Coordinates of C-alpha atoms and ligand atoms in Angstrom, one line a residue:
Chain A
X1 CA 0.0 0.0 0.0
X2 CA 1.1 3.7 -0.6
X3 CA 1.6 6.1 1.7
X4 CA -1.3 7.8 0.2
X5 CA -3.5 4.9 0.8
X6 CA -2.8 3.9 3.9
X7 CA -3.5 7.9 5.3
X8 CA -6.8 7.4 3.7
X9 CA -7.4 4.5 5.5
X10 CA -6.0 5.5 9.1
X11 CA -8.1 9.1 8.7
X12 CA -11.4 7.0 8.3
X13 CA -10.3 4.3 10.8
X14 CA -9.7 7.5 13.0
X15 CA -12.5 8.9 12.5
X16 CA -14.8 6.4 12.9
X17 CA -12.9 5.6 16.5
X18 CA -14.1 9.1 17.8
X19 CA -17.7 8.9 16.3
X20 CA -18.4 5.5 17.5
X21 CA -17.0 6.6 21.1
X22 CA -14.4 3.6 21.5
X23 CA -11.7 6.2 22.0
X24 CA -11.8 9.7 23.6
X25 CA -8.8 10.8 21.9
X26 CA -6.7 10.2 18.9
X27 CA -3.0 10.5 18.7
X28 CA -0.9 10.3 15.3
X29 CA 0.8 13.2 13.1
X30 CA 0.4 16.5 11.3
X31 CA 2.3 18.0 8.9
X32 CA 5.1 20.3 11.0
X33 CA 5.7 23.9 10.9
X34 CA 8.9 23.4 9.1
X35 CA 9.8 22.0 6.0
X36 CA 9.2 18.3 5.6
X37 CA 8.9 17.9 9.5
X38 CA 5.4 16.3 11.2
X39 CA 4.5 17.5 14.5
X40 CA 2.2 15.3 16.9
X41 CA -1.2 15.4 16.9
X42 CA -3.6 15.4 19.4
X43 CA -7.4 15.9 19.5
X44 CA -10.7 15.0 20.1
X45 CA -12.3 16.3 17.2
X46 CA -13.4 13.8 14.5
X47 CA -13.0 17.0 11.7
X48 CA -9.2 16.6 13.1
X49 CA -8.4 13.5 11.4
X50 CA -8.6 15.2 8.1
X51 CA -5.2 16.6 8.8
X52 CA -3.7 13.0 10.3
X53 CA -0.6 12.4 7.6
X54 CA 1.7 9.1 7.2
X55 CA 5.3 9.8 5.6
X56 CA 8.7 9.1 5.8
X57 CA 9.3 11.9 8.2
X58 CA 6.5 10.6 11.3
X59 CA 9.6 10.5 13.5
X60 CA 7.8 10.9 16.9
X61 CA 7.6 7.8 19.3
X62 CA 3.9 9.1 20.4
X63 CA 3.4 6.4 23.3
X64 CA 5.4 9.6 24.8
X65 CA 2.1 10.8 25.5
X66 CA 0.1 7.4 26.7
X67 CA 0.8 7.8 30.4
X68 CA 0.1 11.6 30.3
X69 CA -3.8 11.0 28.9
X70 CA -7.0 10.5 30.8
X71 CA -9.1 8.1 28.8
X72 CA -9.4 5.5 25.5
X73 CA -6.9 6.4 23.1
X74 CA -6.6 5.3 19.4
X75 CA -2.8 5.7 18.7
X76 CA -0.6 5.7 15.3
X77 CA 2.4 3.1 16.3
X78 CA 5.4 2.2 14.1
X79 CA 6.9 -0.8 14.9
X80 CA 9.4 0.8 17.5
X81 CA 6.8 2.3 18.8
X82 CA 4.0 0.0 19.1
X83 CA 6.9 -2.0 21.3
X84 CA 7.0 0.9 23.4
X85 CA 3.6 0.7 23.7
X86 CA 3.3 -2.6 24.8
X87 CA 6.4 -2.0 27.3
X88 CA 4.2 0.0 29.1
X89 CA 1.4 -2.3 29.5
X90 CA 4.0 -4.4 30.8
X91 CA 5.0 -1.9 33.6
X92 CA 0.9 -1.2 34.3
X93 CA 1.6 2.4 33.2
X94 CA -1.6 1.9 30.8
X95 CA -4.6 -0.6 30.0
X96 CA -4.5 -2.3 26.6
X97 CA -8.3 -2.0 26.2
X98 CA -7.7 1.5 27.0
X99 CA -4.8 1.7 23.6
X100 CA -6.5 1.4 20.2
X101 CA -3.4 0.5 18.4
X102 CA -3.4 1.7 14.8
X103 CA -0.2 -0.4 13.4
X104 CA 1.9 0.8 10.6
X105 CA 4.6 -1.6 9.1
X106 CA 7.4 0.8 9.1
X107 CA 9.5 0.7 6.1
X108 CA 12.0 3.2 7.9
X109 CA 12.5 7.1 8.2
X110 CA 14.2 9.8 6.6
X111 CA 16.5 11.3 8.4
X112 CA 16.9 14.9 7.4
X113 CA 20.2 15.6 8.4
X114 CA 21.9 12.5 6.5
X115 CA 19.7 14.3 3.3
X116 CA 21.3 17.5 4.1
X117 CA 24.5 15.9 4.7
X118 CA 24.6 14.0 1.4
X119 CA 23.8 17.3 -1.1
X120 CA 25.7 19.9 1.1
X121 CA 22.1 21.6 1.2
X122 CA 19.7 23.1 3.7
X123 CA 16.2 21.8 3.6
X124 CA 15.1 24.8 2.6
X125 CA 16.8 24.5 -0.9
X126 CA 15.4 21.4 -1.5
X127 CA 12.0 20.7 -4.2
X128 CA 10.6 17.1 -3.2
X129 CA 12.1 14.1 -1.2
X130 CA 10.0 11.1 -2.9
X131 CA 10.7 7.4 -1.5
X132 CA 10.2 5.0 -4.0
X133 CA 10.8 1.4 -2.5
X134 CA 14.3 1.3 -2.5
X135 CA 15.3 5.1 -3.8
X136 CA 14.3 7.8 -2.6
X137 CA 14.3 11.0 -5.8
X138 CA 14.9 14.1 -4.1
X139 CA 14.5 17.2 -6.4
X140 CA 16.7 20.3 -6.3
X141 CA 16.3 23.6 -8.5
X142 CA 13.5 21.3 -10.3
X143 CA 15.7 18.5 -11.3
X144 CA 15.7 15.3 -9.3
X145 CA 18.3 13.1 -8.0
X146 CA 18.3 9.8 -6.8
X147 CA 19.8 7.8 -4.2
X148 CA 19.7 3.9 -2.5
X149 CA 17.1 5.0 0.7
X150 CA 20.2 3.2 2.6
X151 CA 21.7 6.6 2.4
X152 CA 19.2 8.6 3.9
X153 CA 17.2 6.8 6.4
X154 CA 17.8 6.5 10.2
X155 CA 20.5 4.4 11.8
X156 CA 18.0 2.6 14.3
X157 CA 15.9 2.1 11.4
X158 CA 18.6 0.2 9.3
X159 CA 19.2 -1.5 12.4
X160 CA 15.5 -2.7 12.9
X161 CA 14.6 -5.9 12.9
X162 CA 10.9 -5.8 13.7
X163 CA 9.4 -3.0 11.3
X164 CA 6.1 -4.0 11.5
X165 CA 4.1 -3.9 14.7
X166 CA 3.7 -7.3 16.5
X167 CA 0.6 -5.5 18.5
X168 CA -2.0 -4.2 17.1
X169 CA -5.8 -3.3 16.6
X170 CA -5.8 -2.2 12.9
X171 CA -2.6 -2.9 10.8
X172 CA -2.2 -0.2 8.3
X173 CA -0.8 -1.9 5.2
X174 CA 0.8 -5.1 5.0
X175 CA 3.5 -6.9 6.9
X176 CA 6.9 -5.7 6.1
X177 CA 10.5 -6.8 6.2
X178 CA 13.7 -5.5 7.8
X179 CA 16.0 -3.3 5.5
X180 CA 18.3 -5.6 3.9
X181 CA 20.9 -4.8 2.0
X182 CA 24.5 -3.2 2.0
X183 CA 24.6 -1.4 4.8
X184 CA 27.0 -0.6 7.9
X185 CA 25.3 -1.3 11.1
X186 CA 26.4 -0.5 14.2
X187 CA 29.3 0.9 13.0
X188 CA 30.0 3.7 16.2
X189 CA 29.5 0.7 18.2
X190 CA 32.0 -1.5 16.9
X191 CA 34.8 0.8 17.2
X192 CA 34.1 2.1 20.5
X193 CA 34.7 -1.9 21.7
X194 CA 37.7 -1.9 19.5
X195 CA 38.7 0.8 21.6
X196 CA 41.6 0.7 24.3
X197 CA 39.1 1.5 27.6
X198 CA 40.6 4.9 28.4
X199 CA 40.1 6.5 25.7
X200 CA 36.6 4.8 25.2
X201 CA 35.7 6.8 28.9
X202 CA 37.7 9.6 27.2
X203 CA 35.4 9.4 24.2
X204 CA 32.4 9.6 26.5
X205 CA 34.0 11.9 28.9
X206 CA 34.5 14.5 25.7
X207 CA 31.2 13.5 24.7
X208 CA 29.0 14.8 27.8
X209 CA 31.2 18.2 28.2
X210 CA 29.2 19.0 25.4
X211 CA 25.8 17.7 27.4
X212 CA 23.6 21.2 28.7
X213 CA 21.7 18.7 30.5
X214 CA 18.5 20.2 29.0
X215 CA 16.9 16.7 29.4
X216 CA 15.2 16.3 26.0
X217 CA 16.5 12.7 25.6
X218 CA 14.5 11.9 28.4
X219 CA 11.2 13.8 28.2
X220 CA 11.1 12.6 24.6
X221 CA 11.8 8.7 25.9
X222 CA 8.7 6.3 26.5
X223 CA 10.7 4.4 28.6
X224 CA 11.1 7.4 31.2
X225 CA 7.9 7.9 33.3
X226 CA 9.0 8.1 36.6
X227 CA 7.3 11.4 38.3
X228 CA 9.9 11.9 39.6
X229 CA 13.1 11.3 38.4
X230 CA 16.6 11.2 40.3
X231 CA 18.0 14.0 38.8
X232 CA 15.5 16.1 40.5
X233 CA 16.2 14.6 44.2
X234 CA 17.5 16.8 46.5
X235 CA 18.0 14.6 49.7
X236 CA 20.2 12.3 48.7
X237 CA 21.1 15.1 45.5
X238 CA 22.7 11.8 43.5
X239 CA 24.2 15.1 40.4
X240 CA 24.2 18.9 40.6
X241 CA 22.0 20.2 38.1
X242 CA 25.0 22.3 36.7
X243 CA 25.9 20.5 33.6
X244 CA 29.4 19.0 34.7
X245 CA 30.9 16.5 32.0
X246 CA 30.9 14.0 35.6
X247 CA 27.2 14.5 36.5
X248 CA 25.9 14.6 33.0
X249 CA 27.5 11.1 32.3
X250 CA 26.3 9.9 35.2
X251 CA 22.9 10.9 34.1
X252 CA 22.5 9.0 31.5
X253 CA 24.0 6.2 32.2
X254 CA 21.7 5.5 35.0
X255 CA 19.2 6.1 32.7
X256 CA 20.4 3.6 30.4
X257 CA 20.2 1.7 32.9
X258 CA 17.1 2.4 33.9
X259 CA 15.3 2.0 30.3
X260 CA 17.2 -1.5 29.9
X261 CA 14.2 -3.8 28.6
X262 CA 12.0 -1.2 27.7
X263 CA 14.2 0.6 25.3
X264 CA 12.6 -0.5 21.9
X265 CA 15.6 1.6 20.3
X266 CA 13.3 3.8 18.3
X267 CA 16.1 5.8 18.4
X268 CA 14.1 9.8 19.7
X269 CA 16.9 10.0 22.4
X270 CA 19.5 10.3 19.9
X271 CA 17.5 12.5 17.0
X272 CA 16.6 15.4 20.3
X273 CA 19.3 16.0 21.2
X274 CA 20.6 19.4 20.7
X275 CA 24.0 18.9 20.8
X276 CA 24.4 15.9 18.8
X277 CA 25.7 13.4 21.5
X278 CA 25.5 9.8 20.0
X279 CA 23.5 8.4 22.4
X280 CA 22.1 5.4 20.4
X281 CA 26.2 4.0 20.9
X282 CA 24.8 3.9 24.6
X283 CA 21.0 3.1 23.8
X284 CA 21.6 0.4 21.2
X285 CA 24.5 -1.5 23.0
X286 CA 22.2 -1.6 26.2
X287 CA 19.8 -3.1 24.2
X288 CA 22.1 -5.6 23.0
X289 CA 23.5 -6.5 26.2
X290 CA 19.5 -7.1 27.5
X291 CA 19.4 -9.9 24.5
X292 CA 22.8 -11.0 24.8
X293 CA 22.4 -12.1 28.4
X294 CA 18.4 -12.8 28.9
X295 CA 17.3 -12.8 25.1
X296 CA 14.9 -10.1 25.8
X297 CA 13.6 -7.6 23.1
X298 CA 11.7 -4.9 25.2
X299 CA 8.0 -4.8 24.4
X300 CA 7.6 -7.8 22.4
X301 CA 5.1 -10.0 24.6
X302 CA 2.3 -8.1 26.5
X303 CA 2.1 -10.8 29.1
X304 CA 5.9 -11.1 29.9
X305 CA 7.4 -9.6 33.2
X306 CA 9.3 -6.0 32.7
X307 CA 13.2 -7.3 32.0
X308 CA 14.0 -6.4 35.4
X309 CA 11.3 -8.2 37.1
X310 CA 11.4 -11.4 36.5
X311 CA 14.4 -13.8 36.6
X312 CA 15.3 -17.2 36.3
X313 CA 16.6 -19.4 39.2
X314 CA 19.9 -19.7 37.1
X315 CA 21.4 -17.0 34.7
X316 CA 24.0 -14.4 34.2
X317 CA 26.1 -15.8 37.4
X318 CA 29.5 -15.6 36.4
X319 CA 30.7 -12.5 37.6
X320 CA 29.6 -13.2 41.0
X321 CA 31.9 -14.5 43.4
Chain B
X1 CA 50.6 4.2 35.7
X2 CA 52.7 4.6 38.8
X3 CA 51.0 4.2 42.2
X4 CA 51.6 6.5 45.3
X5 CA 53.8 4.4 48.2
X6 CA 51.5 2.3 50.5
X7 CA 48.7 3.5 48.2
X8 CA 45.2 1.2 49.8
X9 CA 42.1 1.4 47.8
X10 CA 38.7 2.2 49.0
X11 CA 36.5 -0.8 48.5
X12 CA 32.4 0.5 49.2
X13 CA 30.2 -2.7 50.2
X14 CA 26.2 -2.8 50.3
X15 CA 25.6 -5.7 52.4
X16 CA 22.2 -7.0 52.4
X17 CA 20.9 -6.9 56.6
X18 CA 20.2 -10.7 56.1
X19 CA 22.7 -12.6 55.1
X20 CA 26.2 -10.8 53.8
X21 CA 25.7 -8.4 56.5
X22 CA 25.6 -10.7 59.0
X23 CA 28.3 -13.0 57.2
X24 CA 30.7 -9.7 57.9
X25 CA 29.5 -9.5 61.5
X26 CA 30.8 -12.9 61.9
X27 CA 33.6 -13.0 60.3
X28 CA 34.8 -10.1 62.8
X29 CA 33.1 -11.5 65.3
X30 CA 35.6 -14.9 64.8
X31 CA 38.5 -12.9 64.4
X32 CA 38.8 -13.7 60.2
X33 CA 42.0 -11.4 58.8
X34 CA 40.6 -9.1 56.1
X35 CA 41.7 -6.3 54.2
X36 CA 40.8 -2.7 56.3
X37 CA 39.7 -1.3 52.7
X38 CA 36.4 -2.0 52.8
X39 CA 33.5 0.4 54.2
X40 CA 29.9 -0.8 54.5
X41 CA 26.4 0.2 53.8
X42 CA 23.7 -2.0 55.5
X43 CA 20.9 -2.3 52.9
X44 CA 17.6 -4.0 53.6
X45 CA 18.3 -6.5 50.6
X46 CA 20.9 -6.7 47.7
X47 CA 17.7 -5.9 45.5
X48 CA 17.6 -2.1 47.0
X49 CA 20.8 -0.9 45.5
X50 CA 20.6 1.0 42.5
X51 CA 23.0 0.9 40.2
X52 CA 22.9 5.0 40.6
X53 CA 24.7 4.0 43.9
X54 CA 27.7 2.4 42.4
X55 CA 28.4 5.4 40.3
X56 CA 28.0 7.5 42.8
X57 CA 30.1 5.9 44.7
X58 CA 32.8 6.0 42.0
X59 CA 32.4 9.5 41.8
X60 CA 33.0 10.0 45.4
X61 CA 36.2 8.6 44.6
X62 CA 35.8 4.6 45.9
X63 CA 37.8 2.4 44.4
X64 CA 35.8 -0.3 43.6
X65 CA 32.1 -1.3 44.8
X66 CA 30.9 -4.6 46.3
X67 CA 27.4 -5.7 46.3
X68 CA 26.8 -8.3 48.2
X69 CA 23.5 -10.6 49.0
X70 CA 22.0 -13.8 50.0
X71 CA 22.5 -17.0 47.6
X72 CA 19.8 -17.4 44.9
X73 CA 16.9 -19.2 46.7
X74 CA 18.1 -17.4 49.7
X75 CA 16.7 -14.2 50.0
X76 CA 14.7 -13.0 52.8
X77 CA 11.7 -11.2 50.4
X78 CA 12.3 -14.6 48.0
X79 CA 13.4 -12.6 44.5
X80 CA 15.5 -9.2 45.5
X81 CA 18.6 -11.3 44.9
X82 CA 17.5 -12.7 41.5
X83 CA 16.2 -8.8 40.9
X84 CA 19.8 -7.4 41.7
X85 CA 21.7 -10.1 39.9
X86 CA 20.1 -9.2 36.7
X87 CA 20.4 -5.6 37.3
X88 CA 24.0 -6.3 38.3
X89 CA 24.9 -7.7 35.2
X90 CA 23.4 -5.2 32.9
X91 CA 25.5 -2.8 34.7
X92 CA 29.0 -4.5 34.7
X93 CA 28.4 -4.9 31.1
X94 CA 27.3 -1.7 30.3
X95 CA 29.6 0.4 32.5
X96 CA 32.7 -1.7 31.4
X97 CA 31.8 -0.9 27.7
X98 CA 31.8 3.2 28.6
X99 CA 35.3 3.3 29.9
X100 CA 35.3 1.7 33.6
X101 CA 37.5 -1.2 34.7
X102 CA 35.5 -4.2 35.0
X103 CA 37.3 -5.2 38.6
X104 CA 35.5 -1.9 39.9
X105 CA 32.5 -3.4 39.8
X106 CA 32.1 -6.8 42.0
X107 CA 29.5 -9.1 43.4
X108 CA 29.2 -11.9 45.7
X109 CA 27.0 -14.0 47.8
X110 CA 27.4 -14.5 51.6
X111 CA 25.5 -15.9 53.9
X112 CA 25.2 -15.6 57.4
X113 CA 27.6 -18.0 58.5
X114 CA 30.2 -17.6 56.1
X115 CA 32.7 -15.4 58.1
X116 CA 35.6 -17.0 56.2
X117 CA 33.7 -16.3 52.6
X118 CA 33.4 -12.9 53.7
X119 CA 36.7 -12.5 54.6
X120 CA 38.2 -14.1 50.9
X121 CA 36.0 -11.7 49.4
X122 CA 37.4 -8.8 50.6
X123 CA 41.2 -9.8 50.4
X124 CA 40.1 -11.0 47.1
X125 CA 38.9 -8.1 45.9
X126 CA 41.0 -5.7 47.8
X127 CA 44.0 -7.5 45.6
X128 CA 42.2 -6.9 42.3
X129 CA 41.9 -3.2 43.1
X130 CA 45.3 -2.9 43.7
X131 CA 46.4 -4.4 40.3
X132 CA 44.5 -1.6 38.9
X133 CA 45.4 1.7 39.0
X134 CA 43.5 4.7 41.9
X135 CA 40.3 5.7 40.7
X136 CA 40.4 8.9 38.7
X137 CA 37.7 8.3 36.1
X138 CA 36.0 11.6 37.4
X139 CA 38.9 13.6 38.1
X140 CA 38.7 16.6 35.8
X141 CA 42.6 16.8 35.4
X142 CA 44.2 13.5 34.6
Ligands
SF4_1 S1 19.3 15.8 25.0 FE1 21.6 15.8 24.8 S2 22.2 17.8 25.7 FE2 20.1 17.4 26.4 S3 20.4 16.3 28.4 FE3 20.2 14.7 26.8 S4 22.3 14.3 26.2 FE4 22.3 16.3 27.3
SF4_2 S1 16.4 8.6 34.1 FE1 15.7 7.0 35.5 S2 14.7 8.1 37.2 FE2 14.9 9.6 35.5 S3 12.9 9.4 34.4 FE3 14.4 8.0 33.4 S4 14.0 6.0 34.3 FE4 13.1 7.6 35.7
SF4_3 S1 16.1 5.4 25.4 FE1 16.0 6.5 23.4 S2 15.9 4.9 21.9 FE2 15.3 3.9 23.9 S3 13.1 4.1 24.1 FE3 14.0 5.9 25.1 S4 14.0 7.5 23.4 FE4 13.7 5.5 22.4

């Protein structure tokens, strides 16, 4: 199905959500202020789903909002994100018969920076950015040029290996397949452990002076809910809220730590941040340790325990003494 | 990396109050030999430290950490041990990849009446930290 076909069908499916009453609210995404970008949207309004787009630039991981909202919603979930959703269900921060899930196999995002990257352009200057299956035609001064999609689209996305959601109430399209191809995966990752240690902590250590601790990475994260969170403590105050290389490594390290097994790696950490820390190196490898030692994917069963729930009698012993 | 003379590291335990705790008590209690390096935190149950507490810890300048509990099968609220071990190794795993010496970060099970295990543990560990050289991961200057 198209992109233009399956909008059609998710504005009526909307719609009809919000006449019938099975949801009170509808969450999925509007075309954005500035060029090529979608912004979230939000409403109640049935005349509102008329402005409910799908693209290749629907970056947002909307189960953001889930445990912010009073009532039945019906949500627009990529793959990454309907895992989030379920992740939540898991920790009892929502009701699936509260979540209409509208599914959409994700065949992976654009990422605007790698487009600007490639032509030495701002978005601005640029005509069109068409996907078509594997290419993506982007026009500039009228005249279009074309490139593999591996060039343009998100790293988690290359990296995805469940696209289409395993969740759902309505599937928006059909079932699709992980990006195959030649591509570099995990590339920052695999030199950071061929690394000498020091000057991996150096890397990080350089890394985080840059950090102004605004917390974007983790008001944009699912997988942070707390109402509180630790950074805010004051008795025991575990970092100063002066951005110090020390205290902002800290920081999110522990919140690696804490999003272990929910982290669905939908990679909005990373794509927030202001100053262009690579925090999928930390997200991503945390989610590989979580499979490597309990073969966990966050938000892939409904039923399971959170990761850091449940156990088994025997596992992951060898470190202790 | 050249150490000071008669350099000692600073070795922070969480005991859990039910078993390692105890195992610590005893092992002073029968007059076991141990390293002095170690200070201790009673905690209600291995499962109540936060990995936030080991790094903090390092940034206070500790050497190494030790988290200790009851054996698997063991623990006085059934699962915080199983709960701990998991989160434990998420953490040595994860905080090795950043940067940190994996000997910083150490684990063990103690029960009540193991004095002697207790004991090992420390010197054990206490030896480890001195192959490796004084913490200064957070020092600003290096
Ligand atoms: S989004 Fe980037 S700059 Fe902001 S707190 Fe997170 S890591 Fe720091
Ligand atoms: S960093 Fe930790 S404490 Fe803070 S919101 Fe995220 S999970 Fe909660
Ligand atoms: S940590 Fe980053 S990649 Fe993982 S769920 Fe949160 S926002 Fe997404």
């Amino acid at each position: 199905m198209k992109n233009n076909e399956i909008q059609q069908r998710l504005r009526q499916e909307a719609k009809t959500l919000l006449e019938q009453g099975q949801v009170e609210y509808i969450v999925g995404y509007e075309t954005g202020s500035l060029k090529f970008t979608t912004t979230p949207l939000l409403t109640k309004n049935k005349d509102d789903t008329d402005r409910l787009i799908v693209n290749p630039f629907i970056v947002n991981n909307l189960s953001v909002y889930l445990t912010e909202i009073k009532g039945k919603v019906g949500i627009v979930a990529k793959g990454c994100d309907s895992r989030s959703v379920v992740s939540l269900i898991q920790d009892n921060k929502i009701a699936r018969e509260d979540i209409v899930i509208m599914g959409i196999p994700c065949p992976g995002l654009i990422d605007l920076k790698k487009v600007e990257l490639l032509l030495s352009k701002d978005r601005d200057e640029l005509g069109n950015i068409t996907r078509d299956e594997d290419r993506v035609v982007i026009t500039i001064d009228g005249k279009g040029r074309d490139f593999p999609i591996t060039e343009v689209l998100f790293d988690n996305c290359l990296e995805c290996q469940i696209p289409t959601p395993q969740e759902y109430d309505i599937l928006l399209g059909e079932p699709t397949t992980p990006i195959s191809g030649n591509v570099s995966k995990r590339t920052n990752i695999k030199e950071l452990e061929a690394t000498p240690r020091e000057e991996r902590w150096n890397f990080w250590k350089e890394e985080f002076s840059r950090c102004i601790r605004c917390y974007a990475c983790r008001n944009v994260c699912p997988a942070c809910f707390c109402q509180r969170c630790f950074v805010e403590e004051s008795e025991p105050q575990w970092i100063l809220p002066t951005p110090k290389w020390q205290d902002n490594l800290i920081f999110q390290v522990i919140r690696n730590i804490h999003v272990a097994g929910r982290c669905t790696d939908c990679g909005e950490c990373e794509r927030v941040c202001p100053m262009n820390i690579p925090l999928r190196s930390l997200t991503r490898k945390m989610y590989e340790i979580v499979d490597e030692l309990f073969q966990y994917k966050a938000g892939m069963d409904k039923n399971a325990l959170p990761l850091l729930t449940a156990y088994e009698p025997t596992e992951a012993e060898d470190f202790i003494r | 990396m050249k150490q000071e003379l008669g350099w000692e590291p600073k070795l922070l335990g969480f005991l859990c109050r039910w078993c390692s705790y105890a195992g610590a008590d005893l092992a002073g209690i029968s007059r076991k030999k141990y390293p002095a390096n170690i200070e201790v935190i009673r905690v209600p149950c291995s499962g109540r430290v936060d990995p936030l507490f080991i790094i903090k810890a390092l940034r206070l300048g500790f050497d190494g950490v030790l988290v200790s509990g009851c054996y698997p099968g063991d623990c006085h609220y059934q699962t915080g041990n199983y709960r701990a071990r998991r989160r434990m190794a998420i953490t040595k795993k994860f905080l090795e990849y950043i940067g940190i010496e994996p000997q910083r970060i150490q684990a063990s099970w103690v029960s009540a009446s193991e004095g002697g295990k207790f004991a090992e543990v420390v010197t054990a560990v206490t030896k480890e930290l001195k192959e490796i050289e004084h913490n200064q991961l957070f020092a600003d200057e290096k």
